[in-house]
Structure formats: structure tokens, C-alpha cells
Coordinates of C-alpha atoms and ligand atoms in Angstrom, one line a residue:
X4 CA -23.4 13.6 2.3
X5 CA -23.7 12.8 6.1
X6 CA -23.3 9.3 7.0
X7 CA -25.5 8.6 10.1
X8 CA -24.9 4.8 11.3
X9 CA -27.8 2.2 11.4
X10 CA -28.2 0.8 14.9
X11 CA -26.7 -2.4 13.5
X12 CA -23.9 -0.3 12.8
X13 CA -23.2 1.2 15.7
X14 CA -23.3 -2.0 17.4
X15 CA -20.6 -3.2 15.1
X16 CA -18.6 0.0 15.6
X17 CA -19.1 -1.0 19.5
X18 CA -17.4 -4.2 19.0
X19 CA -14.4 -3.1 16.8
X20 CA -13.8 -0.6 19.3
X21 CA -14.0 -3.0 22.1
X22 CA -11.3 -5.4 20.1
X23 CA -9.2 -2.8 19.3
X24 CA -8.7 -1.9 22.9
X25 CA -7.4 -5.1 23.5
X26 CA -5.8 -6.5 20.7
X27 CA -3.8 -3.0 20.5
X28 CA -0.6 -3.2 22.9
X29 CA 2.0 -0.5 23.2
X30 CA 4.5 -1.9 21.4
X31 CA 1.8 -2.0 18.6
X32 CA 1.1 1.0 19.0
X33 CA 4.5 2.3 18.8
X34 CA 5.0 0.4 15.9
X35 CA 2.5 2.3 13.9
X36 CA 3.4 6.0 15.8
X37 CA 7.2 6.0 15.0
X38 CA 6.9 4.1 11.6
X39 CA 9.1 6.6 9.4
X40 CA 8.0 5.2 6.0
X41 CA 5.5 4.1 3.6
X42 CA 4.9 0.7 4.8
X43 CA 4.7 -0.7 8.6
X44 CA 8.4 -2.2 9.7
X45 CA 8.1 -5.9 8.8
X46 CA 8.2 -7.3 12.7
X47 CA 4.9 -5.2 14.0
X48 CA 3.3 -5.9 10.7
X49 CA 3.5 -9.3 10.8
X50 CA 2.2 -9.4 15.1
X51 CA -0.6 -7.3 13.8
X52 CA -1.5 -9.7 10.5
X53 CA -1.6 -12.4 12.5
X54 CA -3.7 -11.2 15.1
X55 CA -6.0 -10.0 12.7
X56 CA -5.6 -13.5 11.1
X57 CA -7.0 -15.1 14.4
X58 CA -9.8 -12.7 14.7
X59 CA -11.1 -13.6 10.8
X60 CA -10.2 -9.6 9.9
X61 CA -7.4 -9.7 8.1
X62 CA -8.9 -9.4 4.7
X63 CA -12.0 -7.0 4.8
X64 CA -11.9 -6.9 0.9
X65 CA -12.0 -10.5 -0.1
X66 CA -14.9 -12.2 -1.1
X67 CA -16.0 -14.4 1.7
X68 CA -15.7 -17.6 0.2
X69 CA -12.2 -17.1 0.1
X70 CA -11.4 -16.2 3.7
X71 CA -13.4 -12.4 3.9
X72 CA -15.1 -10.8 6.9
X73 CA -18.1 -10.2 4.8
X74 CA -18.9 -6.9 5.6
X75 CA -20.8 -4.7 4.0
X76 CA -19.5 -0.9 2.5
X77 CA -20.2 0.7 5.8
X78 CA -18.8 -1.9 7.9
X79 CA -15.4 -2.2 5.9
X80 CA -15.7 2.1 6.5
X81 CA -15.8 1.5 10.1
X82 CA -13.5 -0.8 10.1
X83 CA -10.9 1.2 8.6
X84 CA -11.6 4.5 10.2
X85 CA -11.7 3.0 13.7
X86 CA -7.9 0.8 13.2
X87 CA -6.6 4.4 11.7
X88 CA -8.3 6.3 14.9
X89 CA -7.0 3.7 17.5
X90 CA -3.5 4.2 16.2
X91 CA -3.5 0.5 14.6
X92 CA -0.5 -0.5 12.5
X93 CA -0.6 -1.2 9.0
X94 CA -0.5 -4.3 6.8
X95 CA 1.2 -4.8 3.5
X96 CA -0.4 -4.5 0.5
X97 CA 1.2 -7.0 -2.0
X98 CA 0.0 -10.3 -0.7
X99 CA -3.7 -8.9 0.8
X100 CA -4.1 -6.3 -1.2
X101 CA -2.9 -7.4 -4.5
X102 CA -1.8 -10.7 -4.9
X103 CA -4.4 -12.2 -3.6
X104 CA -7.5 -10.4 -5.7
X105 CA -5.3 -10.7 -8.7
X106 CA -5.3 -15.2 -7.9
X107 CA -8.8 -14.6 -7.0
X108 CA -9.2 -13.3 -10.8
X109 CA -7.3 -14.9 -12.9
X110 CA -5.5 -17.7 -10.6
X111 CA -6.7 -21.8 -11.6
X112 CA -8.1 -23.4 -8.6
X113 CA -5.2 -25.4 -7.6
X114 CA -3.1 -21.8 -7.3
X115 CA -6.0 -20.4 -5.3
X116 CA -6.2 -24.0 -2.8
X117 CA -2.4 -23.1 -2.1
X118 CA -1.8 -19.6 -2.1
X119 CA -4.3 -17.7 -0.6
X120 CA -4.8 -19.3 2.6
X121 CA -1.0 -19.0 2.9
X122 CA -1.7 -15.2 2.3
X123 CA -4.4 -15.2 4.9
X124 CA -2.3 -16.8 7.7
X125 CA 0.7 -14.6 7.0
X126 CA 2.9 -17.4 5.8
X127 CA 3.8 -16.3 2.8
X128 CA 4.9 -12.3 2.6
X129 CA 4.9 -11.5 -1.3
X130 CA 6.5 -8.6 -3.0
X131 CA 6.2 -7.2 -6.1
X132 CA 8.3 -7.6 -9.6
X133 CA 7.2 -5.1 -12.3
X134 CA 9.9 -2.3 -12.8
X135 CA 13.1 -3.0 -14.1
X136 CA 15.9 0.0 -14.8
X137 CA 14.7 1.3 -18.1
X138 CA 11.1 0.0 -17.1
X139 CA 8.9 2.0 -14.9
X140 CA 6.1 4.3 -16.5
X141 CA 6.9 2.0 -19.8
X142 CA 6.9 -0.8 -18.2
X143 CA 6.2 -2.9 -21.4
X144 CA 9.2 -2.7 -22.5
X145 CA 10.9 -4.9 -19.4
X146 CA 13.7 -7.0 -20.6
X147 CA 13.6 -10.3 -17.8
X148 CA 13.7 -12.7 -19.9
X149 CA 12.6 -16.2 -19.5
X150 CA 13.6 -19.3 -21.3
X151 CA 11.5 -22.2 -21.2
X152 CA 13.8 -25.5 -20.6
X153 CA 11.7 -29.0 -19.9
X154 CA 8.8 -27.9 -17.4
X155 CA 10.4 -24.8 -15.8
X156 CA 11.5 -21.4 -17.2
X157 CA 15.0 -20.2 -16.9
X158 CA 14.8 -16.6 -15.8
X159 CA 18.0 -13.8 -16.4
X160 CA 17.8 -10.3 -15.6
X161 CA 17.0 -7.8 -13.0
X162 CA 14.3 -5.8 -11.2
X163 CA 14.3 -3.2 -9.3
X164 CA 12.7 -0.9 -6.7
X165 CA 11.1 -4.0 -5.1
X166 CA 9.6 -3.2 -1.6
X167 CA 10.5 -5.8 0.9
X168 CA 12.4 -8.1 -1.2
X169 CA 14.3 -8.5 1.7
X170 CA 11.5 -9.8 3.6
X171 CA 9.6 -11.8 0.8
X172 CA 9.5 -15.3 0.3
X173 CA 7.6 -14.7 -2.6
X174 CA 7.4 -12.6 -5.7
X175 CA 5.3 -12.3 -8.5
X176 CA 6.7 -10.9 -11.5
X177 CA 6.7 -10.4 -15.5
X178 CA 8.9 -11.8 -17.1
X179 CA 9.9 -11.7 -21.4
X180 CA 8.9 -14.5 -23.1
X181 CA 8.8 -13.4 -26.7
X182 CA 11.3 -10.4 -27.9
X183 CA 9.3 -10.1 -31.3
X184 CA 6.3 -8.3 -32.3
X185 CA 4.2 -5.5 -29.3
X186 CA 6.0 -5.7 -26.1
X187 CA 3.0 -5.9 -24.4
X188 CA 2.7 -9.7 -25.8
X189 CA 5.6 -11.2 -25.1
X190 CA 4.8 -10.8 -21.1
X191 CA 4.3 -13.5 -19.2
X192 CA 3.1 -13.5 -15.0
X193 CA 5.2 -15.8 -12.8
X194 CA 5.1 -16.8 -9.4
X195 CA 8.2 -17.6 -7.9
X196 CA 10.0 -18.6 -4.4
X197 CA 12.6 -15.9 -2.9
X198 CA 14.9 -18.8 -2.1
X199 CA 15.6 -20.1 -5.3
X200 CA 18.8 -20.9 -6.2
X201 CA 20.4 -17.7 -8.2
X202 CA 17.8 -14.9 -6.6
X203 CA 20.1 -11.9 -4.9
X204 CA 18.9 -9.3 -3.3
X205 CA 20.7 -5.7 -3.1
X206 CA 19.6 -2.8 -0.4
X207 CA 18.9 0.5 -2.0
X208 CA 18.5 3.0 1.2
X209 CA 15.9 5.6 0.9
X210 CA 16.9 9.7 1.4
X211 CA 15.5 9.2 4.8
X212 CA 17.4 6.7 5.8
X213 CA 15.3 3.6 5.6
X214 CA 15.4 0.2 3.8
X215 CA 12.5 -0.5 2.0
X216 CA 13.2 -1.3 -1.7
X217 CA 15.8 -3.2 -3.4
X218 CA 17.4 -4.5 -6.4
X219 CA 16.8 -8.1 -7.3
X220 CA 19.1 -10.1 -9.3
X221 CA 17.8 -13.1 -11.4
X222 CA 21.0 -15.4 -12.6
X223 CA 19.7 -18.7 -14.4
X224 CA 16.5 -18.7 -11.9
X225 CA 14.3 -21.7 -12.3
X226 CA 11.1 -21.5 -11.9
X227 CA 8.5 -24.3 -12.7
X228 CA 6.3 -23.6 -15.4
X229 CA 3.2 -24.2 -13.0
X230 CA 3.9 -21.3 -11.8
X231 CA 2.5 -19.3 -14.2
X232 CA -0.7 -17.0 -14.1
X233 CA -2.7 -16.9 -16.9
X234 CA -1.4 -18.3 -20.8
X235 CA 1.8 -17.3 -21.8
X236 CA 2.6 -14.1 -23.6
X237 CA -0.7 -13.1 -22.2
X238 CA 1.0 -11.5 -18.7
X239 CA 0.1 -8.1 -19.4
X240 CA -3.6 -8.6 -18.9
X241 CA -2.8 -10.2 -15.4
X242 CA -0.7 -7.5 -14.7
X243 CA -3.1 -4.8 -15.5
X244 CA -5.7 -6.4 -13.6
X245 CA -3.6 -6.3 -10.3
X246 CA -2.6 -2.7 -11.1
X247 CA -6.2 -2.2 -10.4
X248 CA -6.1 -3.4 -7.0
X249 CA -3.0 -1.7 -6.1
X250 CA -4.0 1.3 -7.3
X251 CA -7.6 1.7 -5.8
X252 CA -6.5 0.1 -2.3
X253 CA -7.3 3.4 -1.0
X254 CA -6.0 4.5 2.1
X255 CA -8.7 7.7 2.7
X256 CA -9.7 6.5 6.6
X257 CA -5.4 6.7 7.9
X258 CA -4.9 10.2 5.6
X259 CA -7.9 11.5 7.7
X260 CA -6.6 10.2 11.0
X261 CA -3.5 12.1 10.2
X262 CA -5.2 15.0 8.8
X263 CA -6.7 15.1 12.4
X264 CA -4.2 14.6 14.6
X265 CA -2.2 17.5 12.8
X266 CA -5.6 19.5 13.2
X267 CA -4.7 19.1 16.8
X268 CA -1.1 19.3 17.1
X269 CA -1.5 22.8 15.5
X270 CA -3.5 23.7 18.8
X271 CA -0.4 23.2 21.3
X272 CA 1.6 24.7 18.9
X273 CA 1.8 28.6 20.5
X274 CA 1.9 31.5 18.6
X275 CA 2.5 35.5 19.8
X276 CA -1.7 35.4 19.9
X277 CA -3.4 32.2 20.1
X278 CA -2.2 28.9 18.6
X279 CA -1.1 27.8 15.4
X280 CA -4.6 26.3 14.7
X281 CA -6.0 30.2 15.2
X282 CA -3.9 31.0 12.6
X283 CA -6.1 32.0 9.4
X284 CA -3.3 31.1 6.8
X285 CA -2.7 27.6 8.0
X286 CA -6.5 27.0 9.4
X287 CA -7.5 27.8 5.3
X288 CA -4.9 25.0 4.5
X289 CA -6.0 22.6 7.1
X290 CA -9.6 23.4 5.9
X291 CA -9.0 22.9 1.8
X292 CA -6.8 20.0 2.7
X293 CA -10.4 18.0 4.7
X294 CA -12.5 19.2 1.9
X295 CA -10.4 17.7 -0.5
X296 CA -10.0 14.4 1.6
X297 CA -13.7 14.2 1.7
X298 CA -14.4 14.2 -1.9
X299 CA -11.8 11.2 -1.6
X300 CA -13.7 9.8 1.0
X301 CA -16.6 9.4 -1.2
X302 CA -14.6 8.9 -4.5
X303 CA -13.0 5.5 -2.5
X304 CA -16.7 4.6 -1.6
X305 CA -17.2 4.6 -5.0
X306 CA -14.5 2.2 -6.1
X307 CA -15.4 0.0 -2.8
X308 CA -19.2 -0.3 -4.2
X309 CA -18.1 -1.8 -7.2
X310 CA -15.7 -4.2 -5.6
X311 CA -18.3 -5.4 -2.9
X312 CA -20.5 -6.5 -6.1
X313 CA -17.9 -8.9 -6.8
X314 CA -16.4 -6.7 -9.8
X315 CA -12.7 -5.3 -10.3
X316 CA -11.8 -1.2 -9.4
X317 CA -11.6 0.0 -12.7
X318 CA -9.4 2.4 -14.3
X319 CA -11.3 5.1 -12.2
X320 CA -8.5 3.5 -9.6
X321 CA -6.0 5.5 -11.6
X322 CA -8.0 8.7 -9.9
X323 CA -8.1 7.4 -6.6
X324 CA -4.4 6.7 -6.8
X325 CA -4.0 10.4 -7.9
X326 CA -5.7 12.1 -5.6
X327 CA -4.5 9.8 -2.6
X328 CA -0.6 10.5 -3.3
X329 CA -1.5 14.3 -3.9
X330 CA -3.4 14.5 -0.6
X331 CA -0.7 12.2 1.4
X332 CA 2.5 14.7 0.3
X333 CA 0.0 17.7 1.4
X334 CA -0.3 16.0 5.1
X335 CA 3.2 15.7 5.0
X336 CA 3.7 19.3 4.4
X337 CA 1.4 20.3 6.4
X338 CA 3.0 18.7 9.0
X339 CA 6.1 20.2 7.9
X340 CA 5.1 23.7 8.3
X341 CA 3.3 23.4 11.6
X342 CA 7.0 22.2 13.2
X343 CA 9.3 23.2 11.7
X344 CA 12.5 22.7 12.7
X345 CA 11.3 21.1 15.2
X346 CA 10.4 18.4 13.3
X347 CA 13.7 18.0 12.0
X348 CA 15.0 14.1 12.6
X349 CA 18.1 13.0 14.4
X350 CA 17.8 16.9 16.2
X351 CA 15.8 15.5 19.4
X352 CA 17.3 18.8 21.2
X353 CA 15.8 21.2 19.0
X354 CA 12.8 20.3 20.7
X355 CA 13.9 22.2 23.7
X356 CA 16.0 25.1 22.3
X357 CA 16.5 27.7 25.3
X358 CA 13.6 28.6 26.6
X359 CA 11.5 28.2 23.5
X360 CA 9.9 24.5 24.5
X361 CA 7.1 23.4 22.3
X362 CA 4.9 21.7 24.3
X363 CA 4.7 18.1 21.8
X364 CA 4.8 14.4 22.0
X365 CA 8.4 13.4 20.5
X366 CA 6.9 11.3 18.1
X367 CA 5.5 14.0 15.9
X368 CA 9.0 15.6 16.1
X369 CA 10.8 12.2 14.9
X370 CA 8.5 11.1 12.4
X371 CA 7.6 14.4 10.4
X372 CA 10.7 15.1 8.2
X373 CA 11.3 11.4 7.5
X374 CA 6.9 10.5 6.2
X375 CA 7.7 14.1 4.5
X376 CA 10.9 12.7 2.3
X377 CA 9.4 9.2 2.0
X378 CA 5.8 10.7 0.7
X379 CA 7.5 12.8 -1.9
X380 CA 7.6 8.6 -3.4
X381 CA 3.6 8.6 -3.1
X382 CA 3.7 10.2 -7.0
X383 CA 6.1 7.7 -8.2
X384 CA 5.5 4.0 -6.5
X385 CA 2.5 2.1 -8.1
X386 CA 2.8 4.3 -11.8
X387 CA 3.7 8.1 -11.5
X388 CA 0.9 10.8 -11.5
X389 CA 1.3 11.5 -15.2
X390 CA 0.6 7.9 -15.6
X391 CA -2.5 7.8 -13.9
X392 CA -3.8 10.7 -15.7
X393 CA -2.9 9.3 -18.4
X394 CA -4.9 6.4 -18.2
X395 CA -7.8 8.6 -16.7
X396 CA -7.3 10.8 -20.1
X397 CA -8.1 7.5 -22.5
X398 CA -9.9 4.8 -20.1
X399 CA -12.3 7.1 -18.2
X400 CA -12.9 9.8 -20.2
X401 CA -12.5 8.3 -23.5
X402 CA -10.1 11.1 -24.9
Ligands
FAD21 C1 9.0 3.9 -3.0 C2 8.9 3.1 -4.2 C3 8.5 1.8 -4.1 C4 8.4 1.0 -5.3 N1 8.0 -0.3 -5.2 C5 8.0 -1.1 -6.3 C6 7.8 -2.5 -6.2 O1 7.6 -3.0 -5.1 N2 7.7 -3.2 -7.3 C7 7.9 -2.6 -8.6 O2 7.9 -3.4 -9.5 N3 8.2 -1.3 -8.7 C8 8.2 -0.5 -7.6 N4 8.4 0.9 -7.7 C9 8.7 1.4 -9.0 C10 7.7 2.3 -9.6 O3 6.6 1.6 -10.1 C11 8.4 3.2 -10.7 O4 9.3 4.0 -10.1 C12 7.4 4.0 -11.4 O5 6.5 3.2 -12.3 C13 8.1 5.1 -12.4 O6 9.0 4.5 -13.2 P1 10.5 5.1 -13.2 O7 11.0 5.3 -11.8 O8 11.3 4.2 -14.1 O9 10.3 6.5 -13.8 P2 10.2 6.9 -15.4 O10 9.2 6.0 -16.0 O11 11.5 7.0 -16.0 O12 9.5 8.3 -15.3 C14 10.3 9.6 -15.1 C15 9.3 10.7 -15.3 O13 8.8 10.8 -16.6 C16 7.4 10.8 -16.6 N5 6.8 10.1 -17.7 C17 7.2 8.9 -18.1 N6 6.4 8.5 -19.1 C18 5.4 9.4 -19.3 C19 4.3 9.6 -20.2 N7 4.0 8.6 -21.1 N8 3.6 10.7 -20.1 C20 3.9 11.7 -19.2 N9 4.9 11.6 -18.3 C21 5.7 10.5 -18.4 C22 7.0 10.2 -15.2 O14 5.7 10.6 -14.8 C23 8.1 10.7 -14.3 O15 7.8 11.9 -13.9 C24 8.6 1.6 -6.6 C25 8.9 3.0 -6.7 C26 9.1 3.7 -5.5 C27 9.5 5.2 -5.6

């Protein structure tokens, strides 16, 4: 497929090009360059939200009742591909990407009136409660549990591996409201406010060196029973919903900004003959790596169809999630192998070793090893890869 742009189109391209220019400072831009991790640092993402906010572009995928641009598949494409290409920062995912569609779903009006706008505007930055220790791929069996006393619950317990706890003023989260019978009915889907008396939050500090997740204690938490999404006991079915989201947010537009940007570090990259992009080993890799992020491409247009007809991703999420993680670690490889030791962190001075200078911007040096160590997470975060298959395995395929 060769997608040729309507003159429409390339009018709109024109004009997000134009923004970009001048929304996108340096310090923006740096932001996104020397981000080491998974998820923009919380200061540039929120400059960037809110900017985006003011523009009326901050949620491409909503519908546009509820605060969307309105755009169609091709414009969303653009979108996407031109922030990646201009270097933009990232936003995060929880509140935009997942709580919001998730309220938009299954929220009652009066949740919708008062939590989406706040999502919109960037006032409320939401993270994520699912995983517990002992709770991850089986995540049904989380232990939370809530007590229901007068009109609030009583929450005691702990989760963990929550990205930006330390940030959030909100989380949503499962909770256990029945021990008896299947786990998976005895979930129930809260909303609940980061300052609430009892809440702690505890660092865990990644391999590379960043803080991104955390563990969250719950001691006697109250939290008012309006709070809840969806009937009690009946969690699970929220919870799969936003999965959905999460999982099928794609991300194909920044993996092929990377993909070719690396394409054109390994041409300054000398070799004995040529450069490294002459080399035949590593131009087959860079070559298998864009075919593969093509079918992507189109797999992600797939997913994005069904959601601009007002529908839900799907389980067929589960393969975008796959495939996405797979290709992200095989950048980061890629990146890897092209630098070397060069792109070794905290060794600035390997850059320069005797007379052997390689002639590259720092930041590809100082960013490589750590996106290489945080990726190796892409697999794991959001349900492992064995997961996904096997939800592929019985929801798509039927098996
Ligand atoms: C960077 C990062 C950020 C995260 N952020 C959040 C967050 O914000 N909020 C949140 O709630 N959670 C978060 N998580 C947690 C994440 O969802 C879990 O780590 C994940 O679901 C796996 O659970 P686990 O770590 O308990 O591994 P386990 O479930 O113990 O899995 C261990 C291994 O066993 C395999 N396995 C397990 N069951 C099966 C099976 N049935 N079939 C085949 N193989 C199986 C897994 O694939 C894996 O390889 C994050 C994780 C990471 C790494």
C-alpha cells in the first residue's frame, strides 16, 4: 500500500508542520531527545499537554463530543508521524490514553462531566493500579481488598509497579470486594485521590537508573463509594475494556522516526570501506526491521478504523501490543550495535577515545544504553508477550 495524500491532506499536513515549528522550543525538544525512558519526564510532558490543550490537539482519539480534534484516520496518521518527525515530546498514556476512553465507556455521566475535562486540561495526571506482588500476568487473583463502611470503601493492601505514582493525583484501580467464588467476580474498579489520608508511595529505581514506577501502600484508605466504575464485583469487565486501550495505543509513527534516524546515524558511522549503513549485515537488519514496522503500520490502521467508528480496539490490540514491544527492543538493539561502546552511558569520553572520534551528536551516545535497558520492559509493562498471545490464541483465533 502507498498512501498518497488528498490535497485536503496536504494542506492539513502544511498546518501541523507550520504549528509544530512554533509551538516546539528547545527545551522541548531536548526533553523528548535526552528522555532515557519509556515515558516523557513529567515537567516537559506536562508544558507539552498543555500546549496541545490550548491548541484543541491534545486528544486526537477521543470522540469529539467529548473534547476530540475530529480527525479523520489519515489526519490522526499525520498527526502522529509529523510530532514523531519534528522531534515532539511525548504524553502519558493513563489519563488520555486510557482513563479517559475507559469513562467514556463505561463511566455515568456525572463521572464523565468531572473527569474528563480535567484530563483534557492536564489537571488531573492519573496512574494506573492493576498489579499487585503476586498479581501481574494473573492479575485476577489481586488481593486489595476493600471494605465497604457507610458510603465509602475502606481499602488495605498494596500495588505495585505503578508508573508515576509519584506524580499522580489520581489512580484508578481494582480493588477485592468478594474473596468467595471466581476471582474474576469479586473485582471491583475505583477511582481514587493520591492524597488521601493513608496512600504511601515507595520509589523502585529502574536498572538504568530512572524513577518511573513505584510501590503504593494502601493503609485504611477511604474512598467514597461514588467513586466506583461500573457495579460492584463487576470490575473485571471495566478493567478489560481499558486494557484494550492501553494495549492498542499504538506507537508505530515514533518507532519509525527512530527507525529512521538510526538509518541515518549508521551513515556517519565510518567503517574501514564505506559507512556502517554500507554495511550488508546491518543494512539487511535495518531493512527486515522497516518491513516489519510497516506491516505494523497498517496493522495499527487497522485497530485506528475500528476506533474512529466509535467502537473499542479489540483483542486484536493484544497483537498490536506484541508486535509493538518486539519491534521497540529491536530499535534499541539496533541502536546498540551501531555504537557500541560508544553508546555506553555515564562514559561521555568514550566518545573521543584517541584518535578514533565518531563523528555523532551526544545525544545518541547518552540515550542508547539507557532506551536499550528500559525497552527490555516493553515485553512485560501492559501484560507480558505470552499474555498477549495468549489472548490472540483464544480471542482472535478462536483456539
Ligand atoms: C516498566 C513497567 C511499568 C509498569 N507499569 C505498571 C502500572 O503503571 N500499573 C500496573 O498496574 N502495572 C504495571 N506494570 C506491571 C505489569 O503489568 C506486570 O509486570 C506484568 O503484567 C507481568 O506481571 P509480573 O511482573 O507479575 O510477571 P509474572 O506474571 O510473574 O510473569 C512471569 C513470567 O511468566 C510468564 N507467564 C505468566 N503467566 C503465563 C501464562 N499463563 N502463560 C504463559 N506465560 C506466562 C510471563 O509471560 C512472564 O514471562 C509495569 C511493569 C513494568 C515492567
Amino acid at each position: 500500500m502507498d498512501i498518497r495524500l488528498l490535497p485536503e491532506h496536504e494542506r492539513f499536513r502544511d498546518d501541523v508542520r507550520r504549528f509544530l515549528d512554533d509551538a516546539l522550543d528547545d527545551d522541548l525538544r531536548d526533553g523528548a531527545r535526552f528522555c532515557p525512558g519509556v515515558f516523557q519526564d513529567y515537567a516537559t510532558n506536562m508544558r507539552w499537554h498543555r500546549i496541545l490543550y490550548t491548541k484543541g490537539w491534545i486528544a486526537p482519539s477521543w470522540p469529539k463530543q467529548y473534547g476530540g480534534t475530529g480527525w479523520d484516520l489519515l489526519q490522526r496518521h499525520i498527526w502522529s508521524t509529523e510530532a514523531s518527525l519534528a522531534g515532539a515530546p511525548g504524553v502519558a498514556p493513563m489519563g488520555l490514553g486510557m482513563c479517559g476512553p475507559m469513562l467514556i465507556g463505561h463511566g455515568t455521566p456525572e463521572q464523565r462531566a468531572y473527569y474528563l475535562p480535567r484530563i483534557l486540561s492536564g489537571e488531573d495526571y492519573w496512574c494506573q493500579g492493576y498489579s499487585e506482588p503476586g498479581a501481574g500476568s494473573d492479575l485476577a487473583s489481586l488481593k486489595l481488598r476493600a471494605d465497604i463502611d457507610g458510603e465509602d470503601y475502606i481499602l488495605s493492601g498494596t500495588k505495585i509497579w505503578t508508573t508515576h505514582a509519584h506524580h499522580a493525583n489520581r489512580m484508578f484501580c481494582l480493588v477485592r470486594t468478594d474473596f468467595t467464588g471466581k476471582p474474576q467476580q469479586g473485582i471491583t474498579f475505583l477511582l481514587l485521590d493520591m492524597d488521601s489520608p493513608g496512600i504511601t508511595v515507595e520509589p523502585i529505581v529502574f536498572v538504568s537508573g530512572e524513577h518511573e514506577v513505584n510501590q503504593v501502600f494502601f493503609d485504611n484508605v477511604r474512598v467514597p463509594r461514588a467513586n466506583r466504575v461500573g457495579a460492584e464485583n463487576d470490575g473485571w469487565t471495566v478493567a478489560k475494556y481499558l486494557l484494550e486501550f492501553e494495549r492498542g495505543g499504538g506507537g508505530a509513527a515514533r518507532m519509525q522516526a527512530a527507525l529512521t534516524r538510526l538509518s541515518k546515524l549508521a551513515a556517519t558511522i565510518p567503517l574501514e570501506a564505506g559507512s556502517l549503513a554500507d554495511d550488508a549485515a546491518f543494512a539487511r537488519k535495518l531493512a527486515s526491521a522497516q518491513v516489519d514496522l510497516t506491516a505494523i503500520q497498517y496493522t495499527e490502521f487497522r485497530i485506528l478504523a475500528a476506533l474512529s467508528q466509535g467502537g473499542n480496539p479489540g483483542p486484536e490490540s493484544s497483537i498490536l501490543k506484541n508486535l509493538g514491544a518486539n519491534m521497540s527492543q529491536r530499535i534499541s538493539e539496533l541502536a546498540v550495535e551501531a555504537l557500541g561502546m560508544y553508546g555506553a552511558p555515564f562514559q561521555p569520553e568514550a566518545r573521543t577515545v584517541g584518535s578514533n572520534v565518531v563523528p555523532i551528536g551526544p545525544e545518541e551516545g547518552l540515550t542508547t544504553l539507557p532506551h536499550y535497558l528500559n525497552y527490555r520492559a516493553s515485553s512485560i509493562a501492559g501484560g507480558t508477550n505470552e499474555v498477549q498471545k495468549n489472548i490472540v490464541a483464544k480471542l482472535v483465533l478462536g483456539l
